[in-house]
Amino acid sequence: MSDHDTLTTPGAAPIKLWTHGVPVEPAARTQLINTARLPIICKHLAVMPDVHLGKGSTIGSVIPTVGAIIPAAVGVDIGCGMMAVRTTLTAADLPDSLHGLRSAIEKAVPHGRDMTRGKRDHGSWGKPPASVDAAWKRLLPGFRRLVEQAPRLEKTNNHSHLGTLGTVSLIKKKATKKLSIAD
């Protein structure tokens, strides 16, 4: 068994789906095919288990391009806490409710955002842990090259948000969607 399925459509780049056991809604599938037909697509699209219809581009997709950047494909919740990891667990090994697990993750990893000035940004680490500092140190040379092209990036919350889970509204929506798949 392959680690992914491949969807091919005439006139479109291949779409590789890492979605075994996860339904892909028809509207998201259509959006992926439309994207794959763009002449700027490099080799193939990659689709992750959190795939769902998005505004402009499909959430949970990786859209490599040549000679172009698609702003809608670089969303506000990049990665948004998703990770596909093969384990030895089966559905029978999981409790009836994953609420405790979700609560533990929310307690351990920053999420959410305050829109008022002066309050702590709950979506940031505040003081990033050593593992985040180490990852940021490895990413910093590439980030500095980006800042040379787009100086306003330098004054963003890049380091303090590295490895966080995004905003509360997105977390709850996605967590509910993902938890229903395990049922």
Coordinates of C-alpha atoms in Angstrom, one line a residue:
M1 CA 0.0 0.0 0.0
S2 CA 1.3 3.4 -1.0
D3 CA 1.6 6.2 1.6
H4 CA -0.6 8.4 -0.6
D5 CA -3.1 8.2 -3.4
T6 CA -2.7 10.1 -6.7
L7 CA -5.5 11.9 -8.4
T8 CA -4.9 12.6 -12.1
T9 CA -7.0 14.8 -14.3
P10 CA -6.4 15.6 -18.0
G11 CA -4.6 19.0 -18.3
A12 CA -3.7 19.1 -14.7
A13 CA -0.7 18.4 -12.5
P14 CA -1.0 15.2 -10.4
I15 CA -2.5 15.6 -7.0
K16 CA -0.9 13.4 -4.3
L17 CA -3.3 12.9 -1.3
W18 CA -2.0 11.8 2.1
T19 CA -5.6 11.3 3.3
H20 CA -6.0 7.6 3.9
G21 CA -9.2 7.2 5.9
V22 CA -10.1 10.9 5.7
P23 CA -12.9 11.9 3.4
V24 CA -12.1 14.8 1.0
E25 CA -15.2 16.9 0.5
P26 CA -16.3 17.2 -3.2
A27 CA -15.9 21.0 -3.1
A28 CA -12.3 20.7 -1.9
R29 CA -11.6 18.1 -4.5
T30 CA -12.9 20.4 -7.2
Q31 CA -10.8 23.3 -5.8
L32 CA -7.7 21.1 -5.9
I33 CA -8.3 20.1 -9.5
N34 CA -8.8 23.7 -10.5
T35 CA -5.5 24.6 -8.8
A36 CA -3.7 21.7 -10.4
R37 CA -4.7 23.1 -13.8
L38 CA -2.8 26.3 -13.3
P39 CA 0.2 26.5 -15.6
I40 CA 2.5 27.7 -12.7
I41 CA 2.2 24.4 -10.7
C42 CA 5.6 22.6 -10.2
K43 CA 5.4 18.8 -10.5
H44 CA 2.3 18.1 -8.2
L45 CA 0.1 19.3 -5.5
A46 CA 0.4 17.6 -2.1
V47 CA -2.7 17.2 0.1
M48 CA -2.6 16.7 3.9
P49 CA -5.2 15.0 6.2
D50 CA -6.6 18.4 7.3
V51 CA -7.8 19.1 3.8
H52 CA -10.9 21.2 3.4
L53 CA -12.4 23.9 1.2
G54 CA -10.7 27.3 1.5
K55 CA -11.2 30.9 0.3
G56 CA -9.0 30.9 -2.8
S57 CA -7.1 27.8 -2.2
T58 CA -7.7 24.5 -0.4
I59 CA -6.6 24.4 3.2
G60 CA -4.3 21.5 3.9
S61 CA -2.6 21.6 0.5
V62 CA 0.9 22.3 -0.5
I63 CA 1.0 24.2 -3.8
P64 CA 4.5 24.4 -5.3
T65 CA 4.8 27.0 -8.1
V66 CA 7.3 28.2 -10.6
G67 CA 7.7 31.9 -11.2
A68 CA 4.7 32.8 -9.0
I69 CA 3.4 33.1 -5.5
I70 CA -0.2 32.5 -4.7
P71 CA -1.0 34.6 -1.6
A72 CA -4.1 32.6 -0.8
A73 CA -2.0 29.5 -0.6
V74 CA 0.1 31.1 2.2
G75 CA -2.7 31.4 4.7
V76 CA -2.9 32.9 8.2
D77 CA -2.7 29.6 9.9
I78 CA 0.2 27.9 8.2
G79 CA 0.5 24.4 9.6
C80 CA -2.2 25.2 12.2
G81 CA -1.2 22.4 14.5
M82 CA -1.6 19.6 11.9
M83 CA 0.8 16.7 11.8
A84 CA 0.3 13.3 10.2
V85 CA 2.1 10.7 12.2
R86 CA 1.7 6.9 11.8
T87 CA 1.3 5.2 15.2
T88 CA 0.4 1.8 16.4
L89 CA -2.9 3.1 17.8
T90 CA -6.3 2.0 16.3
A91 CA -9.7 3.6 16.9
A92 CA -10.4 1.0 19.5
D93 CA -7.3 2.2 21.5
L94 CA -8.8 5.7 21.8
P95 CA -11.2 6.9 24.6
D96 CA -14.8 7.7 23.7
S97 CA -14.0 11.3 24.1
L98 CA -10.7 13.1 23.1
H99 CA -11.6 16.2 25.2
G100 CA -8.9 15.5 27.7
L101 CA -6.2 15.1 25.1
R102 CA -7.4 18.3 23.3
S103 CA -7.4 20.2 26.6
A104 CA -3.8 19.0 27.4
I105 CA -2.6 20.1 24.0
E106 CA -4.3 23.5 24.4
K107 CA -2.7 23.9 27.8
A108 CA 0.8 23.0 26.5
V109 CA 0.8 24.9 23.2
P110 CA -0.2 28.5 22.7
H111 CA -3.3 29.3 20.7
G112 CA -5.7 32.2 20.2
R113 CA -5.1 35.9 19.9
D114 CA -6.1 39.0 21.7
M115 CA -7.2 41.8 19.4
T116 CA -6.7 44.6 21.9
R117 CA -3.4 46.3 22.4
G118 CA -1.5 45.8 25.7
K119 CA -2.8 42.3 26.4
R120 CA -0.6 39.2 26.1
D121 CA -1.0 37.5 22.7
H122 CA -2.3 34.1 23.8
G123 CA -1.3 32.7 20.4
S124 CA 2.4 33.3 21.2
W125 CA 4.9 31.6 23.5
G126 CA 5.6 34.7 25.5
K127 CA 9.0 33.3 26.2
P128 CA 9.6 30.5 23.6
P129 CA 10.9 27.2 25.0
A130 CA 14.5 26.1 24.2
S131 CA 13.3 23.8 21.3
V132 CA 11.6 26.7 19.6
D133 CA 14.6 28.9 20.1
A134 CA 16.8 26.2 18.5
A135 CA 14.5 25.8 15.6
W136 CA 14.3 29.6 15.1
K137 CA 18.1 29.8 15.2
R138 CA 18.2 27.3 12.2
L139 CA 15.5 29.2 10.3
L140 CA 17.0 32.7 11.0
P141 CA 19.4 32.9 8.0
G142 CA 16.6 32.1 5.5
F143 CA 14.3 34.5 7.3
R144 CA 16.9 37.3 7.0
R145 CA 17.0 36.7 3.3
L146 CA 13.3 37.1 3.1
V147 CA 13.5 40.3 5.2
E148 CA 15.9 41.7 2.6
Q149 CA 13.1 41.4 0.0
A150 CA 10.2 42.3 2.4
P151 CA 11.6 44.5 5.3
R152 CA 8.2 44.7 7.0
L153 CA 8.5 41.0 7.9
E154 CA 11.2 41.9 10.4
K155 CA 8.7 43.5 12.8
T156 CA 6.3 40.5 12.9
N157 CA 5.7 38.0 15.7
N158 CA 7.6 35.3 13.7
H159 CA 9.7 33.8 16.5
S160 CA 7.1 34.0 19.3
H161 CA 4.5 32.2 17.1
L162 CA 6.8 29.4 15.7
G163 CA 5.2 26.1 16.5
T164 CA 1.9 27.5 17.9
L165 CA -1.6 26.4 17.0
G166 CA -3.2 29.5 15.5
T167 CA -6.4 31.2 16.6
V168 CA -9.0 29.8 19.0
S169 CA -11.8 29.9 16.5
L170 CA -9.8 27.9 14.0
I171 CA -8.6 25.4 16.6
K172 CA -12.1 24.7 17.9
K173 CA -13.5 24.3 14.3
K174 CA -10.7 22.1 13.1
A175 CA -10.5 20.1 16.4
T176 CA -14.2 19.3 16.2
K177 CA -13.9 18.3 12.5
K178 CA -10.9 16.0 13.2
L179 CA -12.3 14.5 16.3
S180 CA -15.4 13.4 14.4
I181 CA -13.2 11.4 12.0
A182 CA -11.9 9.2 14.9
D183 CA -15.5 8.1 15.8

